[in-house]
Amino acid sequence: MSYFDKTKIEELPSRYRANLINSISGYKSCNLIGTRSSNGIANLAIFNSIIHIGSSPAMLGFVLRPLTVRRDTFDNIRETGKFTVNQVTSVMVEQSHQTSAKYGQEVSEFEAVGLTEQYIEPFEVPYVAESALKMGCRYKNHYHIEENGCLLVIGSIEHIYFPEGVQDPDGFVHLEKLNTVAGMGIDGYALPKYLGRLSYARPESNPVLLKHGS
Amino acid sequence: MSYFDKTKIEELPSRYRANLINSISGYKSCNLIGTRSSNGIANLAIFNSIIHIGSSPAMLGFVLRPLTVRRDTFDNIRETGKFTVNQVTSVMVEQSHQTSAKYGQEVSEFEAVGLTEQYIEPFEVPYVAESALKMGCRYKNHYHIEENGCLLVIGSIEHIYFPEGVQDPDGFVHLEKLNTVAGMGIDGYALPKYLGRLSYARPESNPVLLKHGS
């Protein structure tokens, strides 16, 4: 059994600690956030911290590292109030990962990594054409996490696009049919295989498999 | 192409909207949070909102629904200051899902669903014996998300346990070797297949695959 206590965690080399701690919370979502500066330069950045916040109203959130270095994504979101969220699929993992390189502020990561800006009326912020599921979002708020200076950014979901034929009748979207990937640690990627859905849990009965994997 | 705009999202039947919006943020972590009330009753609840907050200090967070109904997990965390996080693996999906049933406050979900309380010194809060990766955490803070009344709870990671032989030399943990599952939507489960890790991205070079899938 590997065991790390608080002291051992604190004394680890920082890169090792970052890989370990980033791994153990479990699988992560894997999305590209698209923005546009007020002078028209497109920006694209990979995030593995996008989470569901609520359905009514429809909102998501993501964690941004401390603002001690340039954060084009956040600056652009504050300027325009808008961003897109684009799922990373298995055919675009390398290009998506490459958006994490520190390009200059005047460089569009779309061009640099070879992904395609897509504008869909009425949204003037770019989606990623190659992405199978994309959302247009509006900035709502952000929360400063005092413990380490990170921000939790909250956005409302105002536009959703994905191909026909990937939903269950009750609204559930089969991400595996879109080849959406999951994140592992800082730099790992995985392709999930669907196992099934389980019925609403009640104390008096055991869960029933609603729909098997294919 | 399926398209939902803000108005269409708002007008969806609430269950359909919940399934849709919960699906589209991408894959989610899947963990059981173990707590214990001040009078000694163990509690266990599944969460798909646990996220990495930071490595130094090592912290994680999770989103809790509004406190308009009984939230044993949060009450216990506030009472004792401690909780455990236990990854859900493919052999324990049904039991883990069943913890979401509304059992009475005096019922231990461990007993009700058939998972085993495990106490590891010096922590007096139960881990899940069946889980392959588990953490002992201390409550640090919580943030009230004004937009919908949810809470983001922040904990520090003070104890980490997992089997030998699942790490890369640089600290990365191979969740696929533990059969850790990912969450989909509200009630879906998936088993990810490892694709690989990519090298640190730099503007002047393309990412290199560090380690292939097996």
XYZ file of C-alpha atoms in Angstrom:
428
model
C 0.000 0.000 0.000
C 1.291 3.470 -0.907
C 0.613 5.941 1.906
C 1.204 9.680 1.977
C 0.450 11.735 5.065
C 0.263 15.529 5.275
C 3.957 15.956 6.041
C 5.059 13.599 3.289
C 2.749 15.362 0.790
C 4.225 18.750 1.732
C 7.799 17.483 1.381
C 7.347 15.932 -2.077
C 9.134 17.575 -5.022
C 6.621 20.057 -6.435
C 6.216 18.391 -9.845
C 5.673 14.962 -8.271
C 3.148 16.442 -5.833
C 1.323 18.195 -8.684
C 1.056 14.947 -10.673
C -0.081 12.958 -7.633
C -2.648 15.412 -6.284
C -4.044 16.199 -9.725
C -4.589 12.464 -10.349
C -6.397 11.374 -7.225
C -9.608 13.390 -7.398
C -10.658 11.072 -10.257
C -11.466 11.541 -13.935
C -12.037 15.070 -15.180
C -13.991 16.766 -17.911
C -11.917 17.888 -20.869
C -13.006 21.014 -22.717
C -11.645 23.907 -24.728
C -12.748 27.392 -23.712
C -12.964 29.807 -26.631
C -12.923 33.575 -26.121
C -12.227 36.714 -28.119
C -10.496 39.871 -26.971
C -12.120 43.276 -27.432
C -9.716 43.886 -30.351
C -10.812 40.694 -32.077
C -8.066 38.166 -31.310
C -9.428 34.669 -30.737
C -8.134 32.660 -27.778
C -8.476 28.964 -27.036
C -7.387 27.117 -23.894
C -7.872 23.604 -22.562
C -9.534 23.196 -19.139
C -10.038 20.019 -17.133
C -11.919 21.757 -14.309
C -15.301 22.455 -15.902
C -18.091 21.245 -13.647
C -21.841 21.206 -13.545
C -23.205 23.901 -11.223
C -26.929 23.717 -11.793
C -29.669 22.892 -14.287
C -32.229 25.572 -13.452
C -30.862 27.975 -14.382
C -28.380 26.030 -16.532
C -24.897 26.907 -15.267
C -21.369 25.558 -15.291
C -18.200 26.576 -13.523
C -14.463 26.214 -13.927
C -11.414 26.799 -11.783
C -8.814 29.267 -12.950
C -5.287 29.349 -11.531
C -4.301 32.502 -9.583
C -4.155 35.689 -11.655
C -0.445 36.186 -10.993
C 0.391 35.608 -14.662
C -1.463 36.673 -17.818
C -4.824 34.917 -18.106
C -6.178 35.766 -21.558
C -9.230 33.573 -21.089
C -10.371 35.433 -17.982
C -9.462 38.875 -19.335
C -11.466 38.203 -22.493
C -14.431 36.846 -20.538
C -14.488 39.985 -18.405
C -14.255 42.191 -21.501
C -16.951 40.536 -23.594
C -18.975 38.647 -20.977
C -18.984 35.575 -23.217
C -17.144 32.299 -23.776
C -17.669 28.987 -25.517
C -17.122 25.508 -24.083
C -16.168 22.832 -26.602
C -15.732 19.160 -25.703
C -12.416 17.563 -26.607
C -12.929 14.402 -28.640
C -10.431 11.633 -29.330
C -9.388 12.973 -32.757
C -8.354 16.382 -31.386
C -6.461 15.524 -28.198
C -2.972 16.620 -29.364
C -4.175 19.938 -30.783
C -6.270 20.612 -27.699
C -3.363 19.847 -25.360
C -1.121 22.159 -27.386
C -3.383 25.146 -26.534
C -1.794 25.025 -23.055
C 1.510 26.336 -24.497
C 2.249 29.942 -23.550
C 1.613 31.714 -26.837
C 1.839 35.504 -27.009
C -1.277 37.566 -26.375
C -1.514 38.473 -30.088
C -1.479 34.821 -31.207
C -4.702 32.915 -31.867
C -4.307 29.416 -30.449
C -6.807 28.255 -33.081
C -4.291 29.063 -35.813
C -1.263 27.984 -33.800
C -2.572 24.476 -33.080
C -4.652 23.939 -36.208
C -8.221 24.057 -34.943
C -10.953 25.984 -36.753
C -12.774 29.068 -35.444
C -16.485 28.745 -36.009
C -18.919 31.621 -35.539
C -22.574 30.774 -35.085
C -25.103 33.609 -34.920
C -25.943 35.271 -32.554
C -22.656 34.613 -30.714
C -19.575 36.652 -31.652
C -17.182 34.427 -29.699
C -15.612 31.460 -31.546
C -16.666 27.859 -31.151
C -14.321 25.037 -32.208
C -15.586 23.588 -35.495
C -13.970 20.186 -34.809
C -15.726 19.763 -31.446
C -18.841 17.563 -31.395
C -20.586 19.255 -28.457
C -20.348 22.976 -27.845
C -21.972 25.584 -25.695
C -22.230 29.351 -25.772
C -21.999 30.753 -22.248
C -22.378 34.089 -20.513
C -20.226 35.125 -17.557
C -22.248 35.375 -14.360
C -19.872 35.702 -11.447
C -16.609 34.511 -9.942
C -15.542 33.453 -6.482
C -12.077 33.952 -5.075
C -10.857 30.813 -3.305
C -8.941 32.342 -0.419
C -7.032 29.166 0.395
C -4.871 29.365 -2.746
C -5.935 32.364 -4.812
C -7.765 30.339 -7.495
C -11.025 31.564 -8.964
C -14.225 29.635 -9.527
C -15.829 31.245 -12.591
C -19.578 30.739 -13.085
C -21.291 30.988 -16.463
C -24.825 30.448 -17.673
C -25.393 28.098 -20.625
C -27.315 29.871 -23.400
C -26.654 27.819 -26.556
C -26.037 24.066 -26.872
C -25.095 22.220 -30.088
C -24.478 18.522 -30.693
C -25.321 15.944 -33.359
C -28.711 14.231 -33.517
C -29.047 10.656 -32.292
C -26.875 10.743 -29.170
C -29.549 11.321 -26.508
C -31.793 9.021 -24.508
C -35.462 10.095 -24.661
C -35.148 11.615 -21.163
C -32.427 14.064 -22.209
C -29.264 12.142 -21.179
C -26.428 12.694 -23.671
C -24.234 9.697 -24.519
C -20.785 11.275 -24.475
C -19.283 7.962 -25.614
C -21.121 8.331 -28.943
C -19.308 11.652 -29.434
C -15.894 10.151 -28.525
C -15.522 12.752 -25.788
C -12.355 12.171 -23.760
C -11.783 12.429 -20.024
C -8.764 14.014 -18.346
C -6.367 12.256 -15.950
C -3.987 14.234 -13.775
C -2.391 17.193 -15.529
C -1.500 15.672 -18.883
C -3.285 12.308 -19.276
C -6.241 11.454 -21.502
C -8.679 8.561 -21.477
C -11.581 7.403 -23.631
C -14.446 6.134 -21.471
C -16.551 3.102 -22.314
C -20.192 3.428 -21.287
C -21.246 0.970 -18.579
C -24.905 1.891 -18.023
C -27.363 4.094 -16.180
C -28.918 3.223 -12.835
C -32.477 3.980 -11.711
C -33.274 6.632 -9.096
C -32.176 5.152 -5.763
C -34.817 4.493 -3.083
C -34.198 3.030 0.386
C -36.647 0.148 -0.139
C -35.271 -1.168 -3.443
C -31.997 -1.846 -5.220
C -30.962 0.143 -8.300
C -31.960 -1.262 -11.672
C -29.774 -0.951 -14.736
C -31.750 1.383 -17.024
C -29.700 0.911 -20.137
C -26.764 -1.372 -20.744
C -23.537 -0.482 -22.426
C -23.371 -1.298 -26.109
C -27.820 19.077 -35.349
C -29.621 19.368 -32.012
C -29.776 22.991 -30.854
C -31.084 24.390 -27.608
C -31.139 28.128 -26.938
C -31.728 29.816 -23.586
C -35.495 29.953 -23.977
C -35.767 26.344 -25.102
C -33.546 25.240 -22.180
C -35.755 27.113 -19.701
C -38.936 25.622 -21.151
C -37.778 21.977 -21.058
C -39.475 19.626 -18.569
C -37.321 19.803 -15.442
C -36.170 16.162 -15.468
C -35.187 16.354 -19.139
C -33.325 19.602 -18.505
C -31.518 18.079 -15.511
C -30.389 15.068 -17.582
C -29.284 17.248 -20.493
C -27.416 19.919 -18.522
C -25.770 17.386 -16.209
C -24.452 15.474 -19.239
C -22.876 18.208 -21.298
C -20.114 19.462 -19.019
C -18.281 16.180 -19.782
C -17.131 13.215 -17.733
C -17.092 13.590 -13.957
C -15.185 12.155 -11.049
C -17.061 9.528 -9.069
C -16.354 9.291 -5.346
C -17.989 8.343 -2.080
C -17.713 10.819 0.785
C -17.604 9.167 4.202
C -18.438 11.085 7.382
C -19.478 10.374 10.953
C -21.916 12.296 13.098
C -20.928 13.509 16.569
C -23.012 10.672 18.032
C -21.124 8.079 16.005
C -23.413 7.260 13.070
C -21.482 6.699 9.853
C -22.719 8.317 6.664
C -21.769 7.621 3.053
C -22.849 9.526 -0.051
C -21.867 9.453 -3.719
C -20.621 12.691 -5.300
C -19.756 13.370 -8.937
C -18.606 16.940 -8.310
C -15.251 16.430 -6.590
C -12.597 18.534 -8.276
C -8.935 19.328 -7.894
C -8.429 22.726 -6.256
C -4.685 22.865 -5.720
C -1.546 20.823 -5.077
C 0.315 23.099 -2.698
C -1.365 22.938 -0.311
C -3.130 19.773 -1.482
C -6.849 20.576 -1.667
C -10.017 19.358 -3.304
C -13.519 20.733 -3.505
C -17.037 19.512 -4.131
C -20.390 21.080 -4.872
C -23.251 20.486 -2.496
C -26.887 21.123 -3.443
C -28.695 23.912 -1.543
C -29.191 23.267 2.170
C -32.971 23.350 1.888
C -33.226 19.655 2.806
C -31.226 17.574 5.326
C -27.582 17.283 4.263
C -26.002 14.754 6.625
C -22.666 14.913 4.829
C -22.303 18.645 5.352
C -23.679 18.598 8.905
C -21.206 15.877 9.865
C -18.307 17.682 8.208
C -19.130 20.836 10.146
C -19.384 18.864 13.390
C -16.177 16.857 13.105
C -14.159 18.859 10.570
C -13.289 15.655 8.716
C -14.374 13.520 5.784
C -13.013 10.765 3.588
C -13.057 10.591 -0.216
C -13.160 7.104 -1.698
C -12.983 6.408 -5.441
C -15.779 4.324 -6.919
C -14.421 1.357 -8.858
C -16.234 -0.811 -11.375
C -17.092 -3.587 -8.862
C -18.916 -1.225 -6.492
C -21.003 0.961 -8.826
C -24.452 -0.344 -7.788
C -23.734 -0.101 -4.071
C -22.220 3.364 -4.480
C -25.196 4.601 -6.496
C -27.575 3.247 -3.848
C -26.046 5.613 -1.239
C -28.002 8.397 -2.979
C -31.291 6.978 -1.620
C -32.836 9.080 1.148
C -32.137 6.927 4.181
C -33.066 8.192 7.645
C -30.503 10.172 9.652
C -29.982 7.233 12.040
C -29.179 4.783 9.196
C -25.591 4.074 8.151
C -25.480 3.910 4.351
C -22.487 1.566 4.715
C -24.768 -1.052 6.255
C -27.745 -0.242 4.076
C -25.890 -0.707 0.772
C -23.366 -3.350 1.853
C -20.068 -1.469 1.881
C -17.564 -1.815 4.704
C -16.556 0.916 7.175
C -12.803 0.988 7.578
C -11.050 3.007 10.291
C -7.391 3.792 9.794
C -5.516 5.539 12.597
C -5.317 8.465 13.228
C -8.603 9.216 11.459
C -11.881 8.576 13.298
C -14.019 9.013 10.159
C -14.741 5.909 8.055
C -13.060 5.057 4.778
C -14.676 2.557 2.387
C -12.759 -0.725 2.618
C -13.752 -1.747 -0.938
C -12.376 1.449 -2.509
C -8.937 1.254 -4.136
C -7.934 4.893 -3.608
C -8.958 6.837 -0.538
C -8.155 10.118 1.133
C -8.609 11.552 4.593
C -9.540 15.227 4.354
C -10.026 18.164 6.684
C -12.701 20.811 6.120
C -11.178 24.195 5.273
C -13.925 26.474 4.048
C -17.044 26.736 1.953
C -18.318 29.234 -0.572
C -21.957 30.020 -1.129
C -22.764 30.170 -4.854
C -25.283 32.994 -4.915
C -26.631 32.125 -8.351
C -28.390 28.960 -7.142
C -27.667 28.454 -3.452
C -25.170 25.616 -3.924
C -22.034 25.390 -1.798
C -18.475 24.748 -2.913
C -16.848 22.931 0.012
C -13.033 23.005 0.229
C -10.993 20.388 2.079
C -7.298 19.773 2.533
C -5.928 16.317 1.716
C -4.056 14.879 4.699
C -3.918 11.111 4.084
C -3.745 9.237 0.761
C -3.915 5.445 0.319
C -3.732 3.340 -2.846
C -2.074 0.089 -3.957
C 1.572 -0.064 -5.006
C 2.439 -0.281 -8.691
C -0.084 2.144 -10.194
C 2.083 5.280 -10.442
C 4.456 6.615 -13.068
C 7.827 7.605 -11.574
C 6.806 11.283 -11.694
C 3.810 10.774 -9.391
C 0.996 10.341 -11.952
C -1.572 7.767 -10.778
C -3.027 5.409 -13.395
C -6.701 5.416 -12.434
C -7.376 2.805 -15.128
C -5.248 0.314 -13.182
C -7.597 0.813 -10.222
C -10.737 0.388 -12.374
C -11.938 3.796 -11.205
C -15.157 4.777 -12.967
C -16.240 8.147 -14.361
C -19.685 9.688 -14.006
C -21.982 10.700 -16.870
C -24.951 12.970 -16.296
C -26.852 12.232 -13.098
C -27.006 8.446 -13.194
C -24.573 7.137 -15.825
C -21.264 5.358 -15.306
C -18.326 4.726 -17.623
C -15.015 2.901 -17.414
C -12.261 4.902 -19.102
C -9.526 3.364 -21.228
C -6.171 5.118 -20.899
C -5.000 6.798 -24.115
C -1.692 8.354 -23.052
C 0.042 11.340 -21.527
C 1.324 14.315 -23.501
C 4.485 16.291 -22.859
C 4.442 19.849 -21.454
C 3.235 22.060 -24.312
C 5.588 24.720 -25.668
C 4.834 27.169 -28.508
C 7.829 26.032 -30.572
C 7.162 22.299 -30.574
C 4.326 19.795 -30.848
C 3.321 17.605 -27.924
C 4.975 14.208 -27.664
C 3.170 11.143 -26.381
C 4.929 10.351 -23.088
C 3.402 6.979 -22.460
C 1.049 4.977 -24.648
C -2.054 3.171 -23.536
C -1.575 -0.485 -22.690
